[in-house]
């Protein structure tokens, strides 16, 4: 079953009299449970593609479907609900609130959605268990290492138990050792919890943790290959 289907997608940006064609005729499918790594030179449109897949931006033409739903047909409120519940995002920068502890940072999506944290107590404990930080739930970001902060960001993305995770250079701010530990965590999340993962990365080592490699050059998909 394909959870992501992209058909004839283009994305252009107009700046004055000039038009930049960032993505050109993108066709891509991602099956449930796959771990897709998108690689390519800087400026090739990788992050733009990721944002379009996650509904943070809309294509100029073509369509993006998540679980069979064309994102362009959703109203703003429906799109926000989908982004909150069906998918999760992890970025290069952790975007944690400095004066909130680990537990509260993970619970932020619940607060924003108006949910009661008591309803999600078991899920919160499960997320802390997944990232191996139950004993650090009352610490603030300044008391954590970069790798630990990224683990908190990962737990935050998982709090609604989404089916799909989108990762934008998730280890870009980490040293190699911590970076690989984070990639091992993502691989565990992919395999153990059957989460579909799509990541953008410059790191060949990080890309190898996936099951499929997409090479994007100058806004075009040059190849899609399985990773052994």
PDB file of C-alpha atoms in Angstrom:
ATOM      1  CA  UNK A   1       0.000   0.000   0.000  1.00  0.00           C
ATOM      2  CA  UNK A   2       1.350   3.404  -1.016  1.00  0.00           C
ATOM      3  CA  UNK A   3       0.964   6.000   1.738  1.00  0.00           C
ATOM      4  CA  UNK A   4       2.505   8.766  -0.401  1.00  0.00           C
ATOM      5  CA  UNK A   5       1.845   9.278  -4.114  1.00  0.00           C
ATOM      6  CA  UNK A   6       3.260  12.204  -6.076  1.00  0.00           C
ATOM      7  CA  UNK A   7       2.109  12.694  -9.677  1.00  0.00           C
ATOM      8  CA  UNK A   8       3.456  15.201 -12.207  1.00  0.00           C
ATOM      9  CA  UNK A   9       4.401  17.655  -9.467  1.00  0.00           C
ATOM     10  CA  UNK A  10       6.077  20.969 -10.229  1.00  0.00           C
ATOM     11  CA  UNK A  11       7.000  23.846  -7.947  1.00  0.00           C
ATOM     12  CA  UNK A  12       7.994  27.278  -9.205  1.00  0.00           C
ATOM     13  CA  UNK A  13       8.718  30.510  -7.366  1.00  0.00           C
ATOM     14  CA  UNK A  14       8.268  33.925  -8.989  1.00  0.00           C
ATOM     15  CA  UNK A  15      10.697  36.675  -8.045  1.00  0.00           C
ATOM     16  CA  UNK A  16       9.900  39.838  -9.932  1.00  0.00           C
ATOM     17  CA  UNK A  17      10.081  38.996 -13.631  1.00  0.00           C
ATOM     18  CA  UNK A  18      12.012  35.791 -13.067  1.00  0.00           C
ATOM     19  CA  UNK A  19      10.573  32.354 -12.409  1.00  0.00           C
ATOM     20  CA  UNK A  20      12.634  29.673 -10.685  1.00  0.00           C
ATOM     21  CA  UNK A  21      11.551  26.111 -11.450  1.00  0.00           C
ATOM     22  CA  UNK A  22      12.665  24.358  -8.276  1.00  0.00           C
ATOM     23  CA  UNK A  23      10.977  20.995  -8.865  1.00  0.00           C
ATOM     24  CA  UNK A  24      10.198  19.556 -12.288  1.00  0.00           C
ATOM     25  CA  UNK A  25       7.715  16.800 -13.074  1.00  0.00           C
ATOM     26  CA  UNK A  26       8.206  14.791  -9.894  1.00  0.00           C
ATOM     27  CA  UNK A  27       6.658  11.315  -9.774  1.00  0.00           C
ATOM     28  CA  UNK A  28       7.237   9.305  -6.615  1.00  0.00           C
ATOM     29  CA  UNK A  29       5.543   6.642  -4.516  1.00  0.00           C
ATOM     30  CA  UNK A  30       6.363   5.619  -0.963  1.00  0.00           C
ATOM     31  CA  UNK A  31       4.963   2.367   0.374  1.00  0.00           C
ATOM     32  CA  UNK A  32       3.847   1.849   3.949  1.00  0.00           C
ATOM     33  CA  UNK A  33       6.814   1.006   6.167  1.00  0.00           C
ATOM     34  CA  UNK A  34       9.483   2.246   3.761  1.00  0.00           C
ATOM     35  CA  UNK A  35      12.402   4.412   4.901  1.00  0.00           C
ATOM     36  CA  UNK A  36      13.230   6.714   1.994  1.00  0.00           C
ATOM     37  CA  UNK A  37      16.404   8.817   1.864  1.00  0.00           C
ATOM     38  CA  UNK A  38      16.444  11.790  -0.519  1.00  0.00           C
ATOM     39  CA  UNK A  39      19.935  12.948  -1.495  1.00  0.00           C
ATOM     40  CA  UNK A  40      21.409  15.439  -3.936  1.00  0.00           C
ATOM     41  CA  UNK A  41      23.475  18.633  -4.240  1.00  0.00           C
ATOM     42  CA  UNK A  42      22.591  21.720  -2.220  1.00  0.00           C
ATOM     43  CA  UNK A  43      19.951  23.852  -3.911  1.00  0.00           C
ATOM     44  CA  UNK A  44      18.533  20.885  -5.791  1.00  0.00           C
ATOM     45  CA  UNK A  45      15.083  21.118  -4.202  1.00  0.00           C
ATOM     46  CA  UNK A  46      15.302  18.412  -1.524  1.00  0.00           C
ATOM     47  CA  UNK A  47      13.793  20.408   1.340  1.00  0.00           C
ATOM     48  CA  UNK A  48      11.174  21.919  -0.965  1.00  0.00           C
ATOM     49  CA  UNK A  49      10.138  18.402  -1.950  1.00  0.00           C
ATOM     50  CA  UNK A  50       9.931  17.339   1.691  1.00  0.00           C
ATOM     51  CA  UNK A  51       7.766  20.338   2.615  1.00  0.00           C
ATOM     52  CA  UNK A  52       5.426  19.576  -0.277  1.00  0.00           C
ATOM     53  CA  UNK A  53       5.141  15.925   0.777  1.00  0.00           C
ATOM     54  CA  UNK A  54       4.260  17.055   4.296  1.00  0.00           C
ATOM     55  CA  UNK A  55       1.707  19.655   3.257  1.00  0.00           C
ATOM     56  CA  UNK A  56       3.767  22.618   4.456  1.00  0.00           C
ATOM     57  CA  UNK A  57       3.694  23.963   0.896  1.00  0.00           C
ATOM     58  CA  UNK A  58       1.556  23.327  -2.184  1.00  0.00           C
ATOM     59  CA  UNK A  59       2.738  22.454  -5.720  1.00  0.00           C
ATOM     60  CA  UNK A  60       2.381  24.800  -8.656  1.00  0.00           C
ATOM     61  CA  UNK A  61       0.965  21.867 -10.614  1.00  0.00           C
ATOM     62  CA  UNK A  62       0.501  18.138 -10.142  1.00  0.00           C
ATOM     63  CA  UNK A  63      -0.614  16.552  -6.900  1.00  0.00           C
ATOM     64  CA  UNK A  64       0.523  15.030  -3.630  1.00  0.00           C
ATOM     65  CA  UNK A  65      -1.631  12.352  -2.008  1.00  0.00           C
ATOM     66  CA  UNK A  66      -1.232  11.138   1.580  1.00  0.00           C
ATOM     67  CA  UNK A  67      -3.134   7.941   2.364  1.00  0.00           C
ATOM     68  CA  UNK A  68      -5.099   8.443  -0.854  1.00  0.00           C
ATOM     69  CA  UNK A  69      -6.116  12.037  -0.068  1.00  0.00           C
ATOM     70  CA  UNK A  70      -5.069  14.828  -2.457  1.00  0.00           C
ATOM     71  CA  UNK A  71      -3.668  17.514  -0.162  1.00  0.00           C
ATOM     72  CA  UNK A  72      -4.861  20.305  -2.451  1.00  0.00           C
ATOM     73  CA  UNK A  73      -8.483  19.302  -1.778  1.00  0.00           C
ATOM     74  CA  UNK A  74      -8.181  19.854   1.981  1.00  0.00           C
ATOM     75  CA  UNK A  75      -9.296  23.031   3.703  1.00  0.00           C
ATOM     76  CA  UNK A  76      -6.786  24.766   5.968  1.00  0.00           C
ATOM     77  CA  UNK A  77      -8.300  23.285   9.132  1.00  0.00           C
ATOM     78  CA  UNK A  78      -8.292  19.775   7.639  1.00  0.00           C
ATOM     79  CA  UNK A  79      -4.698  20.185   6.484  1.00  0.00           C
ATOM     80  CA  UNK A  80      -3.621  21.341   9.953  1.00  0.00           C
ATOM     81  CA  UNK A  81      -5.362  18.369  11.548  1.00  0.00           C
ATOM     82  CA  UNK A  82      -3.606  15.994   9.157  1.00  0.00           C
ATOM     83  CA  UNK A  83      -0.205  17.566   9.872  1.00  0.00           C
ATOM     84  CA  UNK A  84      -0.827  17.285  13.606  1.00  0.00           C
ATOM     85  CA  UNK A  85      -2.109  13.723  13.726  1.00  0.00           C
ATOM     86  CA  UNK A  86      -1.124  11.740  10.626  1.00  0.00           C
ATOM     87  CA  UNK A  87       2.436  12.938  10.077  1.00  0.00           C
ATOM     88  CA  UNK A  88       5.374  14.112  12.198  1.00  0.00           C
ATOM     89  CA  UNK A  89       8.289  16.409  11.415  1.00  0.00           C
ATOM     90  CA  UNK A  90      11.851  16.391  12.722  1.00  0.00           C
ATOM     91  CA  UNK A  91      14.141  19.221  11.621  1.00  0.00           C
ATOM     92  CA  UNK A  92      17.859  19.961  11.785  1.00  0.00           C
ATOM     93  CA  UNK A  93      17.203  22.488  14.545  1.00  0.00           C
ATOM     94  CA  UNK A  94      15.469  21.014  17.564  1.00  0.00           C
ATOM     95  CA  UNK A  95      13.060  23.938  18.119  1.00  0.00           C
ATOM     96  CA  UNK A  96      12.595  23.161  21.800  1.00  0.00           C
ATOM     97  CA  UNK A  97      11.189  25.754  24.207  1.00  0.00           C
ATOM     98  CA  UNK A  98      14.101  26.620  26.554  1.00  0.00           C
ATOM     99  CA  UNK A  99      12.059  27.155  29.720  1.00  0.00           C
ATOM    100  CA  UNK A 100       9.973  23.985  29.343  1.00  0.00           C
ATOM    101  CA  UNK A 101      11.200  20.617  30.575  1.00  0.00           C
ATOM    102  CA  UNK A 102      11.472  17.488  28.424  1.00  0.00           C
ATOM    103  CA  UNK A 103       7.973  16.291  29.294  1.00  0.00           C
ATOM    104  CA  UNK A 104       6.378  19.635  28.485  1.00  0.00           C
ATOM    105  CA  UNK A 105       8.288  20.014  25.203  1.00  0.00           C
ATOM    106  CA  UNK A 106       7.062  16.606  24.070  1.00  0.00           C
ATOM    107  CA  UNK A 107       3.511  17.564  25.084  1.00  0.00           C
ATOM    108  CA  UNK A 108       3.469  20.797  23.044  1.00  0.00           C
ATOM    109  CA  UNK A 109       1.444  19.329  20.135  1.00  0.00           C
ATOM    110  CA  UNK A 110      -1.181  18.224  22.655  1.00  0.00           C
ATOM    111  CA  UNK A 111      -1.428  21.717  24.127  1.00  0.00           C
ATOM    112  CA  UNK A 112      -1.642  23.333  20.694  1.00  0.00           C
ATOM    113  CA  UNK A 113      -4.427  20.934  19.700  1.00  0.00           C
ATOM    114  CA  UNK A 114      -6.320  21.602  22.920  1.00  0.00           C
ATOM    115  CA  UNK A 115      -5.915  18.020  24.113  1.00  0.00           C
ATOM    116  CA  UNK A 116      -5.688  17.052  27.752  1.00  0.00           C
ATOM    117  CA  UNK A 117      -2.241  15.738  28.629  1.00  0.00           C
ATOM    118  CA  UNK A 118      -3.816  13.329  31.104  1.00  0.00           C
ATOM    119  CA  UNK A 119      -5.491  11.551  28.156  1.00  0.00           C
ATOM    120  CA  UNK A 120      -2.068  10.969  26.620  1.00  0.00           C
ATOM    121  CA  UNK A 121      -0.148  10.051  29.758  1.00  0.00           C
ATOM    122  CA  UNK A 122       0.525   6.494  28.585  1.00  0.00           C
ATOM    123  CA  UNK A 123       1.537   7.717  25.129  1.00  0.00           C
ATOM    124  CA  UNK A 124       3.864  10.302  26.654  1.00  0.00           C
ATOM    125  CA  UNK A 125       5.529   7.598  28.758  1.00  0.00           C
ATOM    126  CA  UNK A 126       5.826   5.403  25.665  1.00  0.00           C
ATOM    127  CA  UNK A 127       7.496   8.221  23.700  1.00  0.00           C
ATOM    128  CA  UNK A 128       9.959   8.805  26.539  1.00  0.00           C
ATOM    129  CA  UNK A 129      10.661   5.077  26.552  1.00  0.00           C
ATOM    130  CA  UNK A 130      11.243   5.024  22.766  1.00  0.00           C
ATOM    131  CA  UNK A 131      13.929   7.729  23.058  1.00  0.00           C
ATOM    132  CA  UNK A 132      15.374   6.242  26.263  1.00  0.00           C
ATOM    133  CA  UNK A 133      14.895   9.390  28.368  1.00  0.00           C
ATOM    134  CA  UNK A 134      12.333   8.511  31.047  1.00  0.00           C
ATOM    135  CA  UNK A 135      14.849   9.511  33.709  1.00  0.00           C
ATOM    136  CA  UNK A 136      15.339  12.965  32.149  1.00  0.00           C
ATOM    137  CA  UNK A 137      11.713  14.019  31.805  1.00  0.00           C
ATOM    138  CA  UNK A 138      12.067  16.978  34.217  1.00  0.00           C
ATOM    139  CA  UNK A 139      15.276  18.416  32.715  1.00  0.00           C
ATOM    140  CA  UNK A 140      15.271  21.529  30.513  1.00  0.00           C
ATOM    141  CA  UNK A 141      16.958  21.711  27.083  1.00  0.00           C
ATOM    142  CA  UNK A 142      19.990  23.573  28.487  1.00  0.00           C
ATOM    143  CA  UNK A 143      20.702  20.529  30.659  1.00  0.00           C
ATOM    144  CA  UNK A 144      20.760  18.191  27.653  1.00  0.00           C
ATOM    145  CA  UNK A 145      23.317  17.392  24.957  1.00  0.00           C
ATOM    146  CA  UNK A 146      22.529  18.057  21.297  1.00  0.00           C
ATOM    147  CA  UNK A 147      21.759  14.392  20.725  1.00  0.00           C
ATOM    148  CA  UNK A 148      19.392  14.327  23.690  1.00  0.00           C
ATOM    149  CA  UNK A 149      17.638  17.478  22.480  1.00  0.00           C
ATOM    150  CA  UNK A 150      17.068  15.858  19.092  1.00  0.00           C
ATOM    151  CA  UNK A 151      15.652  12.788  20.840  1.00  0.00           C
ATOM    152  CA  UNK A 152      13.137  15.060  22.586  1.00  0.00           C
ATOM    153  CA  UNK A 153      12.208  16.559  19.201  1.00  0.00           C
ATOM    154  CA  UNK A 154      11.722  13.026  17.862  1.00  0.00           C
ATOM    155  CA  UNK A 155       9.469  12.108  20.801  1.00  0.00           C
ATOM    156  CA  UNK A 156       7.455  15.283  20.204  1.00  0.00           C
ATOM    157  CA  UNK A 157       6.900  14.219  16.579  1.00  0.00           C
ATOM    158  CA  UNK A 158       5.633  10.819  17.766  1.00  0.00           C
ATOM    159  CA  UNK A 159       3.204  11.947  20.469  1.00  0.00           C
ATOM    160  CA  UNK A 160       0.115  11.589  18.226  1.00  0.00           C
ATOM    161  CA  UNK A 161       1.416   8.248  16.897  1.00  0.00           C
ATOM    162  CA  UNK A 162       1.623   9.409  13.251  1.00  0.00           C
ATOM    163  CA  UNK A 163       2.028   6.916  10.419  1.00  0.00           C
ATOM    164  CA  UNK A 164       4.606   9.019   8.571  1.00  0.00           C
ATOM    165  CA  UNK A 165       7.706  10.906   9.730  1.00  0.00           C
ATOM    166  CA  UNK A 166       9.429  13.566   7.631  1.00  0.00           C
ATOM    167  CA  UNK A 167      13.047  14.332   8.536  1.00  0.00           C
ATOM    168  CA  UNK A 168      14.896  17.408   7.259  1.00  0.00           C
ATOM    169  CA  UNK A 169      18.665  16.926   7.839  1.00  0.00           C
ATOM    170  CA  UNK A 170      17.898  15.405  11.267  1.00  0.00           C
ATOM    171  CA  UNK A 171      21.567  14.926  12.225  1.00  0.00           C
ATOM    172  CA  UNK A 172      22.922  18.064  10.552  1.00  0.00           C
ATOM    173  CA  UNK A 173      23.732  19.712  13.908  1.00  0.00           C
ATOM    174  CA  UNK A 174      25.258  16.647  15.560  1.00  0.00           C
ATOM    175  CA  UNK A 175      28.741  15.164  15.659  1.00  0.00           C
ATOM    176  CA  UNK A 176      29.182  11.880  13.792  1.00  0.00           C
ATOM    177  CA  UNK A 177      28.869   9.628  16.832  1.00  0.00           C
ATOM    178  CA  UNK A 178      25.651  11.203  18.106  1.00  0.00           C
ATOM    179  CA  UNK A 179      24.366  11.457  14.549  1.00  0.00           C
ATOM    180  CA  UNK A 180      24.667   7.725  13.957  1.00  0.00           C
ATOM    181  CA  UNK A 181      22.955   6.996  17.278  1.00  0.00           C
ATOM    182  CA  UNK A 182      20.022   9.126  16.149  1.00  0.00           C
ATOM    183  CA  UNK A 183      19.928   7.271  12.817  1.00  0.00           C
ATOM    184  CA  UNK A 184      19.877   3.960  14.707  1.00  0.00           C
ATOM    185  CA  UNK A 185      16.903   5.282  16.669  1.00  0.00           C
ATOM    186  CA  UNK A 186      15.095   6.180  13.429  1.00  0.00           C
ATOM    187  CA  UNK A 187      15.814   2.709  12.034  1.00  0.00           C
ATOM    188  CA  UNK A 188      14.358   1.156  15.196  1.00  0.00           C
ATOM    189  CA  UNK A 189      11.266   3.375  14.944  1.00  0.00           C
ATOM    190  CA  UNK A 190      10.873   2.375  11.285  1.00  0.00           C
ATOM    191  CA  UNK A 191      11.189  -1.357  11.913  1.00  0.00           C
ATOM    192  CA  UNK A 192       9.695  -1.818  15.368  1.00  0.00           C
ATOM    193  CA  UNK A 193       6.738   0.543  14.997  1.00  0.00           C
ATOM    194  CA  UNK A 194       6.315   0.276  11.192  1.00  0.00           C
ATOM    195  CA  UNK A 195       6.566   4.035  10.712  1.00  0.00           C
ATOM    196  CA  UNK A 196       7.038   5.248   7.158  1.00  0.00           C
ATOM    197  CA  UNK A 197      10.002   7.633   7.108  1.00  0.00           C
ATOM    198  CA  UNK A 198      11.159  10.104   4.449  1.00  0.00           C
ATOM    199  CA  UNK A 199      14.395  11.937   5.158  1.00  0.00           C
ATOM    200  CA  UNK A 200      16.419  14.584   3.368  1.00  0.00           C
ATOM    201  CA  UNK A 201      20.133  14.229   4.041  1.00  0.00           C
ATOM    202  CA  UNK A 202      23.578  15.168   2.757  1.00  0.00           C
ATOM    203  CA  UNK A 203      25.127  12.268   4.627  1.00  0.00           C
ATOM    204  CA  UNK A 204      25.741   9.029   2.741  1.00  0.00           C
ATOM    205  CA  UNK A 205      26.127   7.255   6.083  1.00  0.00           C
ATOM    206  CA  UNK A 206      22.695   8.502   7.193  1.00  0.00           C
ATOM    207  CA  UNK A 207      21.125   7.591   3.854  1.00  0.00           C
ATOM    208  CA  UNK A 208      22.221   3.956   4.272  1.00  0.00           C
ATOM    209  CA  UNK A 209      19.843   3.544   7.199  1.00  0.00           C
ATOM    210  CA  UNK A 210      16.968   3.778   4.730  1.00  0.00           C
ATOM    211  CA  UNK A 211      15.418   1.154   2.469  1.00  0.00           C
ATOM    212  CA  UNK A 212      15.228   3.295  -0.675  1.00  0.00           C
ATOM    213  CA  UNK A 213      17.455   6.051  -2.096  1.00  0.00           C
ATOM    214  CA  UNK A 214      16.073   8.889  -4.223  1.00  0.00           C
ATOM    215  CA  UNK A 215      18.646  11.063  -5.999  1.00  0.00           C
ATOM    216  CA  UNK A 216      17.412  14.568  -6.767  1.00  0.00           C
ATOM    217  CA  UNK A 217      19.484  16.831  -9.021  1.00  0.00           C
ATOM    218  CA  UNK A 218      18.408  20.279 -10.232  1.00  0.00           C
ATOM    219  CA  UNK A 219      14.836  19.639  -9.218  1.00  0.00           C
ATOM    220  CA  UNK A 220      14.513  16.320 -11.043  1.00  0.00           C
ATOM    221  CA  UNK A 221      14.556  12.752  -9.792  1.00  0.00           C
ATOM    222  CA  UNK A 222      17.536  11.102 -11.454  1.00  0.00           C
ATOM    223  CA  UNK A 223      17.175   7.643  -9.873  1.00  0.00           C
ATOM    224  CA  UNK A 224      15.254   5.604  -7.319  1.00  0.00           C
ATOM    225  CA  UNK A 225      17.086   2.551  -6.000  1.00  0.00           C
ATOM    226  CA  UNK A 226      16.630   0.028  -3.220  1.00  0.00           C
ATOM    227  CA  UNK A 227      19.223   0.045  -0.456  1.00  0.00           C
ATOM    228  CA  UNK A 228      20.615  -3.379   0.371  1.00  0.00           C
TER     229      UNK A 228
END
